């Protein structure tokens, strides 16, 4: 066989795969607070919708689905955006239905950037954006985030920038969208011609009475960008692989074109389940949010220097000399080491609230002892 093509060679190490392998190799007694895998299952009516649909033996269910998604699914996300964020979307032109945000963030790099162009990524930021940039053959450029999560735009390169990825509530920095951040991003887009991609995977997970802030609610947003929405976190459906890209109609059309060539749609029972999640009772969204907020409060009580305004992660500086390796080897607790999220993450760690209450309490006790020992 010929050597691996460059697009595979240039892929960075997959941060979470490597992290999980290190934690598993360390032994079964390690408490893993590094991983963000939602622990509360989806609402029962969503599971019922999947099963009921799958029992229908017709070709409309088990044959190839409409490539760009069922119109009802796109109408359902549009209705949620109207009711929750006050954003009116045209379901046919401004909504693309994709198998999860991970797929979306890769495909967006493919449809936005020419080979060699730059994509600005938040630092610290979600490591999978690096994979997207690499697959597109684009150049990754760090967009440093200040303490409050605001991009340091004055530091940002402006030439040859095809796209800027932003993410609020932010993983790993756990900040909600600072006031004015989207307006600044739109101004940057107008100045440079870059597209804005806002990752809203943690849309519903904000705390202390904050309201979820959609990029698309900002004036002029859909002229310059799109927002990614995921069912993974709001509805506990990470394994189902369901998400949307909403906003700029040209970008949505490019994604739909790519998916005609590349994926051939989403299994209809999964689409029916997505409709049930988006249009059915929404109480579980608030219950889930409140559960994470209670867990967050327990972490903040144990680690006062920690921060979390949103997401199901807590972000904090590790005491000098206390590394991921030492925590794992000596204290038997795993966190996600900050440097994997970018240079600005060095010296920090990310702790996940998506774990059982018992594991969280036991892990916090180990962490408290480790931090006291220094
Ligand atoms: C910031 C961020 N974006 C995107 C994703 C991927 O979400 P999905 O399950 O929709 O692929 C995650 C998952 O952890 C995430 O943390």
Coordinates of N, CA and C and ligand atoms in Angstrom, one line a residue, residues 100-102 105 126 129 167 171 199 201-202 230 232-233 241, ligand 1:
X100 N -24.4 15.2 14.8 CA -23.6 15.7 15.9 C -22.8 16.8 15.6
X101 N -22.4 17.6 16.6 CA -21.6 18.8 16.4 C -20.1 18.4 16.0
X102 N -19.6 17.3 16.4 CA -18.3 16.9 16.0 C -18.2 16.8 14.5
X105 N -18.4 20.5 13.1 CA -17.2 21.3 13.2 C -16.2 20.9 12.2
X126 N -11.7 23.9 22.6 CA -12.0 22.4 22.5 C -11.0 21.8 21.4
X129 N -11.4 21.0 17.5 CA -11.3 22.1 16.4 C -10.0 21.9 15.6
X167 N -16.9 29.6 21.2 CA -17.7 28.6 21.9 C -18.0 29.2 23.3
X171 N -16.0 25.4 26.6 CA -15.2 24.2 27.1 C -13.8 24.5 26.6
X199 N -20.0 27.6 18.4 CA -20.3 26.3 19.0 C -21.1 26.5 20.2
X201 N -22.8 24.1 21.9 CA -23.0 22.7 22.3 C -23.6 22.7 23.8
X202 N -23.2 23.7 24.6 CA -23.7 23.7 26.0 C -24.8 24.8 26.1
X230 N -26.3 21.2 19.6 CA -26.2 19.7 19.8 C -27.3 19.2 20.7
X232 N -26.7 16.5 22.4 CA -25.9 15.6 23.3 C -26.0 16.1 24.7
X233 N -25.9 17.4 25.0 CA -25.8 17.9 26.4 C -27.2 18.3 26.9
X241 N -25.7 11.0 18.4 CA -25.1 11.7 17.3 C -26.1 12.6 16.5
Ligands
LIG1 C1 -17.3 22.5 22.9 C2 -17.8 21.2 22.3 N1 -18.2 21.2 21.0 C3 -18.7 20.1 20.4 C4 -18.8 18.9 21.1 C5 -19.3 17.7 20.4 O1 -20.6 17.5 20.6 P1 -21.5 16.4 19.8 O2 -21.8 15.3 20.8 O3 -22.7 17.2 19.3 O4 -20.6 15.9 18.7 C6 -18.4 18.9 22.4 C7 -18.4 17.6 23.1 O5 -18.0 17.4 24.2 C8 -17.9 20.0 23.0 O6 -17.5 20.0 24.3

